[in-house]
Amino acid sequence: MLMTAPRGTRDILSPEVEKWQYLEEKIRKHCRRYAFSEIRTPIIEHTELFQRSVGETTDIVQKEMYTFQDRAGRWLTLRPEATASTARAYLENNLFAQPQPVKLYYIGPMFRYDRPQAGRYRQFYQFGVEVIGTQDPAVDTEVILLAVHLFADLGLRDLEVHLNSIGCPQCRGAYRQELRDYLAGHLEELCPDCRARYEQNPLRVLDCKQERCRQVARKAPEFSSYLCEECREHFQLVQGYLRSMDVKYQLNPNLVRGLDYYTKTVFEIVSRELGAQAAICGGGRYDGLVEECGGQPTPGIGFALGMERLLLALDNAGIKLPGREPLDAFLATIGSEAQAPALKLLYQLRQHNLRVDKDYLGRSLKAQLKYADKKEARFVVILGEGELKRNVVLIRKMATGEQEEVPWEQAVEKILAEMGGVADGK
Ligand code: HAM
């Protein structure tokens, strides 16, 4: 039986992988400018970390985690997200003792037992940033700006920034009660999931995607009128800074996010072109998370962006990213005598940063030229018995078919000159 990748996972191959590399480079460039440094946390964490931080009643913890016991009986989970891991790493590595805030970013695979569909996988990749150690509302704005600038740099327009504040544990208590009272009169209209949410986590009813629940949610009391003084002021400042940076945003009172650690600012960046999986990027403040993970009360904020969804949005917007990289030169050899000199020549060309290859299957010259053509080689260097005897190589320019014989020791120079003097050092 042919083995296949598990459902909801996939291989990323050329020419798609070059697009990923391109995106990753762009991301690293923006993170550098915003003075973030990278963090690489383990793929597996103790299950308890997510239960405590993401929340026992969330879909992620209840339905979507890949959890197993290792051979020593420890409960481990493939990370469904990386904010909790970052908070754990912040404490475990004493990052609180460094100058604050600590600004970290990550790019890597996450795992959720979700129902696979376009833009939704069981293994998917996130780029995320986390700023831990400040409650300055300017940081909320900066984090949103980083995402907005990255999207603009990639040429993505037509994105909407949805913004809301879900307050702090103090003001949320009063609001939750008010919301529950309102929902009590509409229980019959809610889907079964939301009826359960009404008990455990009524805020989540506000972002249910079922049409009937949405109708109920539209008329629900709004959190904004329940925010305490501090949360209200924080939210006003964030919005003021966003306006001063000309970032367009929409207040969305139904935006509550699906993870329990959020406080105050929450946001999502959505692309209308993506249909059901519209959220490319989601994040917010989590001022209680570090404490929940066993540390001192320490504020934090961040977002994560789904790489597959970003690629889908770019594709839908008709934005072309670089694909497979062509060969600079291909070495066609004839006969066993040519092999050792060919390896030497390849080495020399590579020393000049050129992307070069040769035949390893003993193909005929014709087949080698065909192969070189498929690999979009700009030059083919032919090294046959005749050339070897005369200490020369034949350089063929693939675009025109022109061929020129040059002395062996001038081959590298000749190719470099033809390519415009220098290899572009890709
Ligand atoms: P999240 O909203 O669960 O937030 O995920 C962030 C992004 O990951 C989503 O907007 C989406 O683009 C992508 N994503 C989520 N699930 C899938 C999936 N099954 N397949 C493909 N893409 C997916 C978080 O994970 C938070 N940790 C974000 C955060 C960081 N908040 C503060 N800091």
Short mmCIF file of C-alpha atoms and ligand atoms in Angstrom, two decimals:
data_model
loop_
_atom_site.label_atom_id
_atom_site.label_comp_id
_atom_site.label_asym_id
_atom_site.label_seq_id
_atom_site.Cartn_x
_atom_site.Cartn_y
_atom_site.Cartn_z
CA MET A 1 0.00 0.00 0.00
CA LEU A 2 1.25 3.47 -0.86
CA MET A 3 1.97 5.54 2.24
CA THR A 4 0.36 8.97 2.38
CA ALA A 5 0.84 11.97 4.63
CA PRO A 6 -1.71 12.14 7.48
CA ARG A 7 -4.97 13.94 6.64
CA GLY A 8 -4.63 17.69 6.97
CA THR A 9 -0.85 17.65 6.50
CA ARG A 10 1.09 18.04 3.29
CA ASP A 11 4.50 18.25 1.67
CA ILE A 12 5.73 21.63 0.54
CA LEU A 13 7.81 21.24 -2.57
CA SER A 14 9.44 23.38 -5.22
CA PRO A 15 8.19 25.65 -6.79
CA GLU A 16 5.93 26.36 -3.79
CA VAL A 17 8.71 26.12 -1.24
CA GLU A 18 10.51 29.05 -2.91
CA LYS A 19 7.45 31.17 -2.18
CA TRP A 20 7.63 30.15 1.47
CA GLN A 21 11.31 31.05 1.56
CA TYR A 22 10.53 34.41 0.01
CA LEU A 23 7.83 35.11 2.60
CA GLU A 24 10.10 34.01 5.43
CA GLU A 25 12.80 36.39 4.23
CA LYS A 26 10.32 39.27 4.11
CA ILE A 27 9.06 38.40 7.58
CA ARG A 28 12.57 38.30 9.03
CA LYS A 29 13.33 41.64 7.41
CA HIS A 30 10.32 43.30 9.02
CA CYS A 31 10.97 41.69 12.41
CA ARG A 32 14.53 42.97 12.26
CA ARG A 33 13.30 46.51 11.59
CA TYR A 34 10.88 46.31 14.50
CA ALA A 35 13.72 45.03 16.72
CA PHE A 36 12.34 41.55 17.36
CA SER A 37 14.61 38.54 17.81
CA GLU A 38 13.72 35.00 16.98
CA ILE A 39 12.69 32.33 19.46
CA ARG A 40 12.53 28.62 18.64
CA THR A 41 10.55 26.64 21.18
CA PRO A 42 9.94 22.88 21.24
CA ILE A 43 7.13 21.43 19.13
CA ILE A 44 5.99 19.39 22.15
CA GLU A 45 5.01 20.93 25.46
CA HIS A 46 3.39 19.66 28.62
CA THR A 47 -0.35 19.41 27.97
CA GLU A 48 -1.03 21.39 31.12
CA LEU A 49 0.58 24.49 29.61
CA PHE A 50 -2.20 24.80 27.02
CA GLN A 51 -4.96 23.72 29.37
CA ARG A 52 -4.00 26.53 31.73
CA SER A 53 -3.29 29.26 29.21
CA VAL A 54 -5.44 28.68 26.11
CA GLY A 55 -8.23 27.54 28.44
CA GLU A 56 -10.04 24.31 29.36
CA THR A 57 -13.29 25.34 27.69
CA THR A 58 -11.87 26.48 24.35
CA ASP A 59 -12.31 24.49 21.13
CA ILE A 60 -8.54 24.18 20.87
CA VAL A 61 -8.15 22.41 24.22
CA GLN A 62 -11.42 20.49 24.13
CA LYS A 63 -11.39 19.24 20.56
CA GLU A 64 -8.27 20.10 18.65
CA MET A 65 -5.10 19.13 20.48
CA TYR A 66 -2.82 16.26 19.54
CA THR A 67 -2.19 14.93 23.02
CA PHE A 68 -0.41 11.73 23.98
CA GLN A 69 1.46 10.09 26.80
CA ASP A 70 5.16 9.48 26.29
CA ARG A 71 6.81 6.23 27.36
CA ALA A 72 7.30 7.58 30.86
CA GLY A 73 3.61 8.45 31.18
CA ARG A 74 3.96 12.25 30.78
CA TRP A 75 1.09 14.02 29.03
CA LEU A 76 2.49 15.92 26.07
CA THR A 77 0.84 17.97 23.31
CA LEU A 78 1.96 19.03 19.84
CA ARG A 79 1.75 22.80 20.19
CA PRO A 80 -1.51 24.19 18.78
CA GLU A 81 -0.08 27.73 19.03
CA ALA A 82 3.07 29.34 20.38
CA THR A 83 2.04 32.19 22.68
CA ALA A 84 1.83 29.87 25.69
CA SER A 85 5.23 28.36 24.80
CA THR A 86 6.72 31.85 24.54
CA ALA A 87 5.36 32.82 27.96
CA ARG A 88 6.76 29.59 29.39
CA ALA A 89 10.14 30.24 27.75
CA TYR A 90 10.10 33.82 29.08
CA LEU A 91 9.88 32.46 32.63
CA GLU A 92 12.06 29.38 32.23
CA ASN A 93 14.92 31.37 30.68
CA ASN A 94 14.63 34.29 33.13
CA LEU A 95 13.92 36.70 30.30
CA PHE A 96 12.19 38.91 32.89
CA ALA A 97 15.68 39.71 34.19
CA GLN A 98 16.64 41.21 30.81
CA PRO A 99 15.79 44.78 29.79
CA GLN A 100 12.03 44.91 29.19
CA PRO A 101 10.08 44.52 27.07
CA VAL A 102 11.24 41.29 25.44
CA LYS A 103 10.31 41.19 21.75
CA LEU A 104 10.24 37.75 20.16
CA TYR A 105 9.07 36.24 16.90
CA TYR A 106 8.70 32.70 15.59
CA ILE A 107 7.93 30.87 12.37
CA GLY A 108 6.99 27.24 12.63
CA PRO A 109 4.47 24.42 12.49
CA MET A 110 1.43 24.25 14.78
CA PHE A 111 -1.01 21.35 15.10
CA ARG A 112 -4.76 21.35 15.50
CA TYR A 113 -7.22 18.55 14.90
CA ASP A 114 -9.39 20.83 12.79
CA ARG A 115 -11.61 19.82 9.86
CA PRO A 116 -9.29 20.23 6.86
CA GLN A 117 -10.45 22.50 4.03
CA ALA A 118 -8.99 25.29 1.91
CA GLY A 119 -6.79 27.37 4.21
CA ARG A 120 -7.28 25.02 7.14
CA TYR A 121 -4.87 22.23 7.95
CA ARG A 122 -3.99 19.97 10.85
CA GLN A 123 -0.33 20.91 10.54
CA PHE A 124 -0.08 24.55 9.56
CA TYR A 125 2.55 27.21 9.91
CA GLN A 126 2.38 30.40 11.88
CA PHE A 127 4.53 33.46 11.94
CA GLY A 128 3.94 35.16 15.27
CA VAL A 129 5.32 37.94 17.41
CA GLU A 130 5.11 38.47 21.16
CA VAL A 131 6.06 41.52 23.21
CA ILE A 132 6.26 40.70 26.90
CA GLY A 133 6.84 43.20 29.69
CA THR A 134 4.93 46.38 28.85
CA GLN A 135 1.34 47.55 28.88
CA ASP A 136 2.05 50.64 26.81
CA PRO A 137 -0.81 50.98 24.28
CA ALA A 138 1.78 52.17 21.74
CA VAL A 139 3.02 48.56 21.65
CA ASP A 140 -0.46 47.32 20.75
CA THR A 141 -0.30 49.72 17.81
CA GLU A 142 3.25 48.70 16.85
CA VAL A 143 2.32 45.03 16.78
CA ILE A 144 -0.62 45.75 14.47
CA LEU A 145 1.60 48.02 12.37
CA LEU A 146 4.15 45.28 11.87
CA ALA A 147 1.49 43.05 10.32
CA VAL A 148 0.04 45.91 8.26
CA HIS A 149 3.49 46.89 6.94
CA LEU A 150 4.34 43.30 6.06
CA PHE A 151 1.09 42.93 4.09
CA ALA A 152 1.64 46.24 2.33
CA ASP A 153 5.20 45.23 1.42
CA LEU A 154 3.84 42.03 -0.12
CA GLY A 155 1.38 44.06 -2.17
CA LEU A 156 -1.71 42.85 -0.31
CA ARG A 157 -4.44 45.42 -0.18
CA ASP A 158 -8.12 45.04 0.64
CA LEU A 159 -7.37 43.74 4.09
CA GLU A 160 -9.47 44.80 7.03
CA VAL A 161 -8.17 45.32 10.54
CA HIS A 162 -10.90 44.34 13.00
CA LEU A 163 -10.43 45.69 16.48
CA ASN A 164 -12.11 45.24 19.84
CA SER A 165 -11.37 45.36 23.55
CA ILE A 166 -12.50 42.54 25.81
CA GLY A 167 -11.44 44.34 28.96
CA CYS A 168 -9.77 42.93 32.03
CA PRO A 169 -11.01 40.27 34.49
CA GLN A 170 -12.61 43.07 36.56
CA CYS A 171 -14.84 44.60 33.91
CA ARG A 172 -15.37 41.30 32.12
CA GLY A 173 -17.21 39.81 35.10
CA ALA A 174 -19.98 42.40 34.95
CA TYR A 175 -20.23 42.14 31.19
CA ARG A 176 -20.32 38.34 31.22
CA GLN A 177 -23.26 38.44 33.61
CA GLU A 178 -25.07 40.98 31.45
CA LEU A 179 -24.44 38.87 28.34
CA ARG A 180 -25.60 35.69 30.04
CA ASP A 181 -28.81 37.40 31.11
CA TYR A 182 -29.40 38.48 27.52
CA LEU A 183 -28.57 35.04 26.07
CA ALA A 184 -30.88 33.33 28.57
CA GLY A 185 -33.81 34.73 26.59
CA HIS A 186 -32.45 33.33 23.30
CA LEU A 187 -31.19 29.86 24.20
CA GLU A 188 -33.52 28.13 21.77
CA GLU A 189 -32.12 30.09 18.86
CA LEU A 190 -28.51 29.08 19.63
CA CYS A 191 -26.63 26.11 18.13
CA PRO A 192 -25.79 23.23 20.52
CA ASP A 193 -22.17 24.43 20.84
CA CYS A 194 -23.32 27.89 21.85
CA ARG A 195 -25.78 26.52 24.37
CA ALA A 196 -22.79 24.87 26.07
CA ARG A 197 -20.78 28.10 25.68
CA TYR A 198 -23.57 30.01 27.38
CA GLU A 199 -22.74 28.10 30.55
CA GLN A 200 -18.94 28.02 30.38
CA ASN A 201 -17.75 30.83 28.18
CA PRO A 202 -20.64 33.06 27.00
CA LEU A 203 -18.33 35.54 25.21
CA ARG A 204 -17.57 32.88 22.62
CA VAL A 205 -21.22 32.96 21.49
CA LEU A 206 -20.44 36.38 20.04
CA ASP A 207 -18.14 34.99 17.35
CA CYS A 208 -20.03 31.84 16.42
CA LYS A 209 -20.25 31.50 12.64
CA GLN A 210 -23.78 29.95 12.58
CA GLU A 211 -26.26 32.40 11.08
CA ARG A 212 -28.86 32.07 13.84
CA CYS A 213 -26.25 32.62 16.57
CA ARG A 214 -24.97 35.63 14.65
CA GLN A 215 -28.43 37.14 14.64
CA VAL A 216 -28.61 36.72 18.41
CA ALA A 217 -25.08 38.12 18.79
CA ARG A 218 -25.89 41.22 16.73
CA LYS A 219 -28.37 42.42 19.31
CA ALA A 220 -26.29 41.45 22.35
CA PRO A 221 -25.11 44.14 24.79
CA GLU A 222 -21.73 45.57 23.69
CA PHE A 223 -18.63 45.20 25.82
CA SER A 224 -17.54 48.76 25.07
CA SER A 225 -20.14 50.16 27.47
CA TYR A 226 -18.87 47.91 30.29
CA LEU A 227 -15.13 48.62 30.01
CA CYS A 228 -13.60 49.95 33.21
CA GLU A 229 -11.86 53.32 33.18
CA GLU A 230 -8.39 51.88 32.66
CA CYS A 231 -9.44 49.52 29.84
CA ARG A 232 -11.43 52.27 28.13
CA GLU A 233 -8.52 54.67 28.24
CA HIS A 234 -6.13 52.00 26.95
CA PHE A 235 -8.45 51.25 24.04
CA GLN A 236 -8.84 54.96 23.20
CA LEU A 237 -5.08 55.41 23.12
CA VAL A 238 -4.56 52.39 20.86
CA GLN A 239 -7.13 53.76 18.43
CA GLY A 240 -5.64 57.23 18.56
CA TYR A 241 -2.17 55.89 17.72
CA LEU A 242 -3.59 53.78 14.89
CA ARG A 243 -5.30 56.83 13.43
CA SER A 244 -2.13 58.87 13.76
CA MET A 245 -0.38 56.18 11.69
CA ASP A 246 -3.22 56.21 9.12
CA VAL A 247 -4.14 52.60 9.82
CA LYS A 248 -7.74 52.01 8.87
CA TYR A 249 -9.58 49.73 11.27
CA GLN A 250 -13.10 48.65 12.00
CA LEU A 251 -14.45 48.29 15.49
CA ASN A 252 -15.97 44.83 15.74
CA PRO A 253 -17.82 44.28 19.03
CA ASN A 254 -18.28 40.60 18.17
CA LEU A 255 -14.56 39.92 17.97
CA VAL A 256 -13.68 37.93 21.09
CA ARG A 257 -11.08 35.40 19.81
CA GLY A 258 -11.04 31.72 20.60
CA LEU A 259 -8.34 31.63 23.28
CA ASP A 260 -8.94 32.44 26.93
CA TYR A 261 -5.77 34.37 27.74
CA TYR A 262 -6.79 37.61 26.04
CA THR A 263 -7.37 40.89 27.86
CA LYS A 264 -8.03 44.40 26.53
CA THR A 265 -7.04 44.78 22.87
CA VAL A 266 -7.94 41.98 20.46
CA PHE A 267 -7.66 42.18 16.69
CA GLU A 268 -7.84 40.18 13.50
CA ILE A 269 -6.75 41.01 10.00
CA VAL A 270 -9.12 39.49 7.49
CA SER A 271 -9.21 39.16 3.75
CA ARG A 272 -12.67 39.12 2.24
CA GLU A 273 -11.27 37.09 -0.63
CA LEU A 274 -10.57 34.13 1.63
CA GLY A 275 -14.21 33.20 2.25
CA ALA A 276 -14.84 31.10 5.35
CA GLN A 277 -11.23 31.09 6.56
CA ALA A 278 -10.99 34.87 6.28
CA ALA A 279 -8.69 35.53 9.23
CA ILE A 280 -5.10 35.69 8.07
CA CYS A 281 -3.85 37.03 11.33
CA GLY A 282 -5.17 37.25 14.88
CA GLY A 283 -3.84 38.46 18.16
CA GLY A 284 -4.23 40.61 21.19
CA ARG A 285 -3.09 41.47 24.66
CA TYR A 286 -2.65 38.81 27.37
CA ASP A 287 -1.84 40.66 30.56
CA GLY A 288 -2.60 37.65 32.79
CA LEU A 289 -0.83 34.90 30.85
CA VAL A 290 2.67 35.06 32.36
CA GLU A 291 1.17 34.98 35.84
CA GLU A 292 -1.01 32.04 34.80
CA CYS A 293 2.19 30.25 33.78
CA GLY A 294 3.65 30.78 37.27
CA GLY A 295 5.41 34.16 36.95
CA GLN A 296 4.91 37.63 38.34
CA PRO A 297 2.05 39.63 36.82
CA THR A 298 3.54 40.67 33.46
CA PRO A 299 1.66 42.16 30.50
CA GLY A 300 2.09 40.92 26.95
CA ILE A 301 0.72 41.28 23.44
CA GLY A 302 1.22 39.56 20.11
CA PHE A 303 -0.33 38.04 17.03
CA ALA A 304 0.07 35.03 14.80
CA LEU A 305 -0.44 34.84 11.10
CA GLY A 306 -1.28 31.68 9.16
CA MET A 307 1.32 31.22 6.44
CA GLU A 308 -0.93 29.03 4.26
CA ARG A 309 -3.68 31.64 4.44
CA LEU A 310 -1.26 34.40 3.60
CA LEU A 311 -0.14 32.46 0.52
CA LEU A 312 -3.77 31.85 -0.45
CA ALA A 313 -4.60 35.54 -0.09
CA LEU A 314 -1.57 36.49 -2.21
CA ASP A 315 -2.61 33.98 -4.84
CA ASN A 316 -6.22 35.22 -4.86
CA ALA A 317 -4.97 38.78 -5.24
CA GLY A 318 -2.93 37.69 -8.28
CA ILE A 319 0.39 38.55 -6.62
CA LYS A 320 3.16 36.43 -8.12
CA LEU A 321 5.96 35.30 -5.83
CA PRO A 322 9.26 33.92 -7.07
CA GLY A 323 9.09 30.26 -8.10
CA ARG A 324 11.70 27.63 -8.88
CA GLU A 325 15.18 29.05 -9.37
CA PRO A 326 16.77 28.19 -12.73
CA LEU A 327 20.24 26.71 -13.12
CA ASP A 328 23.01 29.13 -14.03
CA ALA A 329 24.92 26.38 -15.74
CA PHE A 330 24.69 22.68 -16.45
CA LEU A 331 27.74 20.55 -17.14
CA ALA A 332 27.19 18.01 -19.89
CA THR A 333 29.81 15.28 -19.85
CA ILE A 334 30.54 12.51 -22.28
CA GLY A 335 32.57 9.50 -21.15
CA SER A 336 34.08 8.53 -17.83
CA GLU A 337 37.27 10.54 -18.42
CA ALA A 338 35.26 13.76 -18.23
CA GLN A 339 33.83 13.08 -14.78
CA ALA A 340 36.71 14.18 -12.54
CA PRO A 341 37.41 17.43 -14.45
CA ALA A 342 33.66 18.13 -14.46
CA LEU A 343 33.51 17.85 -10.68
CA LYS A 344 36.39 20.28 -10.43
CA LEU A 345 34.71 22.76 -12.74
CA LEU A 346 31.43 22.48 -10.83
CA TYR A 347 33.30 23.21 -7.62
CA GLN A 348 34.91 26.31 -9.15
CA LEU A 349 31.62 27.64 -10.45
CA ARG A 350 29.98 27.08 -7.07
CA GLN A 351 32.81 28.98 -5.43
CA HIS A 352 31.53 31.93 -7.47
CA ASN A 353 28.06 31.45 -6.05
CA LEU A 354 26.61 30.01 -9.24
CA ARG A 355 23.82 27.44 -9.13
CA VAL A 356 25.20 24.56 -11.20
CA ASP A 357 24.60 20.88 -11.72
CA LYS A 358 25.63 17.94 -13.90
CA ASP A 359 24.27 14.68 -15.19
CA TYR A 360 24.50 11.64 -12.91
CA LEU A 361 22.65 9.11 -15.02
CA GLY A 362 25.04 8.66 -17.97
CA ARG A 363 22.55 10.24 -20.41
CA SER A 364 23.38 10.92 -24.04
CA LEU A 365 24.44 14.49 -24.91
CA LYS A 366 21.04 15.10 -26.49
CA ALA A 367 19.24 13.93 -23.35
CA GLN A 368 21.52 16.04 -21.18
CA LEU A 369 20.70 19.14 -23.23
CA LYS A 370 17.01 18.36 -22.88
CA TYR A 371 17.39 17.99 -19.13
CA ALA A 372 19.34 21.27 -18.92
CA ASP A 373 16.55 22.93 -20.85
CA LYS A 374 13.95 21.63 -18.42
CA LYS A 375 15.98 23.01 -15.55
CA GLU A 376 16.09 26.34 -17.41
CA ALA A 377 19.88 26.37 -17.43
CA ARG A 378 21.32 29.56 -18.92
CA PHE A 379 24.51 27.83 -20.04
CA VAL A 380 25.54 24.31 -20.78
CA VAL A 381 29.23 23.54 -20.53
CA ILE A 382 30.04 20.54 -22.71
CA LEU A 383 32.96 18.37 -21.78
CA GLY A 384 33.43 15.49 -24.19
CA GLU A 385 36.44 13.36 -25.14
CA GLY A 386 37.47 15.75 -27.91
CA GLU A 387 37.33 18.76 -25.60
CA LEU A 388 39.27 16.95 -22.92
CA LYS A 389 42.08 16.11 -25.35
CA ARG A 390 42.32 19.71 -26.47
CA ASN A 391 42.00 21.09 -22.94
CA VAL A 392 38.92 23.13 -23.84
CA VAL A 393 35.22 23.24 -23.01
CA LEU A 394 32.28 24.13 -25.22
CA ILE A 395 30.00 26.77 -23.74
CA ARG A 396 26.48 26.81 -25.11
CA LYS A 397 24.17 29.74 -24.47
CA MET A 398 20.78 28.10 -24.13
CA ALA A 399 18.69 31.14 -25.09
CA THR A 400 20.30 31.44 -28.54
CA GLY A 401 21.96 28.08 -29.11
CA GLU A 402 25.31 29.86 -29.76
CA GLN A 403 28.35 27.77 -28.86
CA GLU A 404 31.88 28.87 -28.18
CA GLU A 405 34.98 26.85 -27.47
CA VAL A 406 37.15 28.26 -24.68
CA PRO A 407 40.29 27.03 -22.98
CA TRP A 408 39.51 25.04 -19.87
CA GLU A 409 41.14 27.49 -17.49
CA GLN A 410 39.04 30.38 -18.90
CA ALA A 411 35.70 28.60 -18.55
CA VAL A 412 34.70 30.10 -15.21
CA GLU A 413 35.73 33.60 -16.25
CA LYS A 414 33.85 33.29 -19.52
CA ILE A 415 30.61 32.19 -17.86
CA LEU A 416 30.86 34.94 -15.26
CA ALA A 417 31.45 37.53 -18.00
CA GLU A 418 28.47 36.25 -19.98
CA MET A 419 26.31 36.48 -16.87
CA GLY A 420 27.11 40.16 -16.51
CA GLY A 421 30.36 40.05 -14.66
CA VAL A 422 29.28 38.84 -11.30
CA ALA A 423 27.12 36.12 -9.90
CA ASP A 424 24.17 37.72 -8.22
CA GLY A 425 24.79 35.96 -4.93
CA LYS A 426 21.24 34.77 -4.45
P1 HAM B 1 -5.29 31.96 16.28
O1 HAM B 1 -6.30 32.96 15.86
O2 HAM B 1 -5.77 30.69 16.86
O3 HAM B 1 -4.33 32.72 17.31
O4 HAM B 1 -4.36 31.63 15.05
C1 HAM B 1 -3.71 32.66 14.33
C2 HAM B 1 -3.77 32.40 12.84
O5 HAM B 1 -3.29 31.08 12.56
C3 HAM B 1 -5.17 32.41 12.27
O6 HAM B 1 -5.59 33.73 11.98
C4 HAM B 1 -4.99 31.60 11.00
O7 HAM B 1 -4.46 32.41 9.96
C5 HAM B 1 -3.94 30.59 11.39
N1 HAM B 1 -4.58 29.30 11.69
C6 HAM B 1 -5.19 28.91 12.81
N2 HAM B 1 -5.65 27.64 12.70
C7 HAM B 1 -5.31 27.21 11.46
C8 HAM B 1 -5.48 25.99 10.72
N3 HAM B 1 -6.08 24.93 11.25
N4 HAM B 1 -4.99 25.93 9.46
C9 HAM B 1 -4.36 26.99 8.91
N5 HAM B 1 -4.16 28.16 9.56
C10 HAM B 1 -4.62 28.28 10.81
C11 HAM B 1 -3.25 32.15 17.90
O8 HAM B 1 -2.78 31.09 17.59
C12 HAM B 1 -2.61 33.04 18.93
N6 HAM B 1 -1.47 32.32 19.53
C13 HAM B 1 -2.17 34.34 18.30
C14 HAM B 1 -1.50 35.25 19.27
C15 HAM B 1 -0.18 35.47 19.41
N7 HAM B 1 -2.11 36.01 20.16
C16 HAM B 1 -1.19 36.68 20.86
N8 HAM B 1 -0.02 36.34 20.42
#
